[in-house]
Coordinates of C-alpha atoms and ligand atoms in Angstrom, one line a residue:
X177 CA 99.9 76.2 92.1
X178 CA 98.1 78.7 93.9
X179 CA 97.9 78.5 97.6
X180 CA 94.7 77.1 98.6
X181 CA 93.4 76.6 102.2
X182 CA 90.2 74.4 102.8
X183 CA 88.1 75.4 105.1
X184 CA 87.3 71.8 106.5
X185 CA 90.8 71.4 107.3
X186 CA 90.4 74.3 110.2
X187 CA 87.8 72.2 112.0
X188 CA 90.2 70.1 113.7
X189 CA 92.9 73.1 114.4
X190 CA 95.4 75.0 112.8
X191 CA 97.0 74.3 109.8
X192 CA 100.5 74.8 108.7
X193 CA 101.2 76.0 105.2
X194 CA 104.3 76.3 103.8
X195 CA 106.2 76.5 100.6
X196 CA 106.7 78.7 97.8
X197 CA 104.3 80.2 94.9
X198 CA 106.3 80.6 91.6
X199 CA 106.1 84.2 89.9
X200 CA 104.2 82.6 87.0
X201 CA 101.1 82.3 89.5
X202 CA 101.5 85.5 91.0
X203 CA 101.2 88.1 88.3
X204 CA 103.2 90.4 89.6
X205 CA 103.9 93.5 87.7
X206 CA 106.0 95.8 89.0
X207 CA 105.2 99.4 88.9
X208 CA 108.6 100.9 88.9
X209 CA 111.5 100.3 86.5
X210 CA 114.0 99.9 89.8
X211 CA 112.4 96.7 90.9
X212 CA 112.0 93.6 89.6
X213 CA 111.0 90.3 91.2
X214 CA 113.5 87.9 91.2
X215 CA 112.3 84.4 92.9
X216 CA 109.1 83.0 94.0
X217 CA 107.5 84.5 97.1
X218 CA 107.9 81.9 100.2
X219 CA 105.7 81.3 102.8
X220 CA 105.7 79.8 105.4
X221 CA 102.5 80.1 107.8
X222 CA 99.7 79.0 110.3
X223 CA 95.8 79.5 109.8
X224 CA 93.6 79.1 112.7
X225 CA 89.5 79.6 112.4
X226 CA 88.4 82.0 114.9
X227 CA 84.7 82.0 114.8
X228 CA 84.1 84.3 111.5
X229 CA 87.2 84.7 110.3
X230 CA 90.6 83.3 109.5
X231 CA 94.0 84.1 111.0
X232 CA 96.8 83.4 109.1
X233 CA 100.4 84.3 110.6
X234 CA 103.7 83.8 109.6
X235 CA 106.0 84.8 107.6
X236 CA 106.4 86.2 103.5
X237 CA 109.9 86.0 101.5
X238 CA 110.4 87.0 98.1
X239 CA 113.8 88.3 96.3
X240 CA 114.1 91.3 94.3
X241 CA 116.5 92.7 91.9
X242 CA 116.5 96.3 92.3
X243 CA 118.5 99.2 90.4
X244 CA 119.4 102.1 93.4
X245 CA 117.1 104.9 92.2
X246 CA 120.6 107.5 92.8
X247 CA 123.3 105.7 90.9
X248 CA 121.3 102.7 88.8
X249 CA 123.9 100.2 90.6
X250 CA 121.9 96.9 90.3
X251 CA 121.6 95.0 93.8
X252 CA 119.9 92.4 95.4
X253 CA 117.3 93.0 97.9
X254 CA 114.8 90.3 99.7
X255 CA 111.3 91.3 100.9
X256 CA 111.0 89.2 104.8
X257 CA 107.6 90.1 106.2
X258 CA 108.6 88.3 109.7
X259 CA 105.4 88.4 112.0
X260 CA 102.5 88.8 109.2
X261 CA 99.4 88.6 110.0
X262 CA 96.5 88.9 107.5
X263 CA 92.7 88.2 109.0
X264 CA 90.3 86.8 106.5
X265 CA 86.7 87.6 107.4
X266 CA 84.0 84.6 105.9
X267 CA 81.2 86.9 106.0
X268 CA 80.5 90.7 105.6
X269 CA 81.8 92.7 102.0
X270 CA 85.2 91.9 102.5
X271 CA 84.9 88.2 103.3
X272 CA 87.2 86.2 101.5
X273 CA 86.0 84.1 97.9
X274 CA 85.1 81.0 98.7
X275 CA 85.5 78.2 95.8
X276 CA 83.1 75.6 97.8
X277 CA 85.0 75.1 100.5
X278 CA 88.3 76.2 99.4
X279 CA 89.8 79.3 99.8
X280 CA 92.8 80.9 97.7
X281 CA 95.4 82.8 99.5
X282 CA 97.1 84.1 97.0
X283 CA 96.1 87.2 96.3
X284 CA 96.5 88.1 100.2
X285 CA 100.0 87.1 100.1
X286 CA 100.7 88.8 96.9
X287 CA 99.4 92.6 98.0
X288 CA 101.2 92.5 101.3
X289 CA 104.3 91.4 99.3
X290 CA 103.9 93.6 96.9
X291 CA 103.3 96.5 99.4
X292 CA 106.9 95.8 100.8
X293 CA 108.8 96.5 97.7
X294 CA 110.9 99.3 97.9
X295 CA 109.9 102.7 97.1
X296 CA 113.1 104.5 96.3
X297 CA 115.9 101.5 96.1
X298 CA 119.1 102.4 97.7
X299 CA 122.5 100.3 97.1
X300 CA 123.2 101.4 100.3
X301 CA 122.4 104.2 102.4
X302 CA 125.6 106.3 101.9
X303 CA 124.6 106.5 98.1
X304 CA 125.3 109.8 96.7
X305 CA 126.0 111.6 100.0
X306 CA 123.1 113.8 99.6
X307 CA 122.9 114.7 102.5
X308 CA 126.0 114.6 104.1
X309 CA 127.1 117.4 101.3
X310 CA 124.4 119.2 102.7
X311 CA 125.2 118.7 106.1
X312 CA 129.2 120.0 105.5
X313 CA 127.9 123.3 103.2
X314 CA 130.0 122.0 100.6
X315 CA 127.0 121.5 98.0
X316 CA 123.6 122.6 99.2
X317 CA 121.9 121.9 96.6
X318 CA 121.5 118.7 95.3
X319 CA 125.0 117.6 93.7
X320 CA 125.0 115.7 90.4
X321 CA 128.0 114.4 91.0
X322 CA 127.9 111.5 93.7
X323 CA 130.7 110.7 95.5
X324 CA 130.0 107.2 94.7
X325 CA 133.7 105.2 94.5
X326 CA 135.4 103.3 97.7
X327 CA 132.5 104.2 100.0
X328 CA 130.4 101.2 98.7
X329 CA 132.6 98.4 99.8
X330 CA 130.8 99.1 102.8
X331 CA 127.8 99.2 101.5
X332 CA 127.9 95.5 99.4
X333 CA 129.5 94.1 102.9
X334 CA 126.6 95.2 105.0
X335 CA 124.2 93.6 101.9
X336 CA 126.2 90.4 102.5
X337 CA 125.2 90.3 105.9
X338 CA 121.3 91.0 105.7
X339 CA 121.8 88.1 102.8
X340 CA 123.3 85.5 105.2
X341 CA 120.8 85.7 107.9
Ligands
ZN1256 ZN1 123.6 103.6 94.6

């Protein structure tokens, strides 16, 4: 199911949306081999009519499973657009398509979503010690070999963390 948002409903207030669109509605296709969604993007907002246009707010969720671009270690990594906003204008070039009186909210959801996906996945941020080689003048240039063995206990315990919320 799409997310769809009647206009009518506005008239008396705002609205509350929540719940979850399944990848199967979302098309989603990711542009880089590292990341792959995992789980249907939740949502959980408020739309208000303001004269010509819509406000939604609230917040986006989605999972991803992502390879770290340095050592192809797959991890799990969550998209959490807290605080979104999105306005939908009802008139002008950019208004917002209009089935009758029923808007879909999808494809606002799913660009701003999709926008959030990681650009260069990391398993953690100590991942190959780049720059911390660098910083030493052990290896200036870029070293192939990654120092990339006890370090990342740290790194999977601070991934817990962000997980638990
Ligand atoms: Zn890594």
């Amino acid at each position: 199911m799409p997310l769809l948002l009647q206009l009518e409903s506005l008239a008396r207030g705002s609205v509350s949306l929540n719940g979850e669109l399944p990848l199967s509605d979302l098309d989603m296709v990711s542009l880089d081999d590292l990341v792959e969604p995992a789980g249907p993007l939740a949502y959980d907002l408020t739309a208000e009519k303001n004269g010509d246009t819509i406000l939604l707010e609230g917040s986006l969720e989605m999972p991803l499973m992502c390879e770290c671009a340095r050592c192809l270690k797959p991890f799990e990594y969550r998209v959490d657009l807290r605080n979104w906003s999105c306005l939908l204008p009802l008139k002008g070039e950019e208004s917002v398509q209009l089935n009758g009186d029923t808007a879909d909210l999808t494809p606002y959801l799913r660009e701003d979503t999709f926008l959030a996906f990681p650009q260069h996945p990391l398993c953690g941020s100590e991942c190959g010690g780049i720059a911390k080689t660098a910083e030493n003048g052990e290896n200036p240039a870029q070293s192939g070999s990654a120092p990339d063995e006890p370090k990342d206990k740290n790194v999977w315990a601070e991934l817990d963390k962000l997980d638990l919320k």
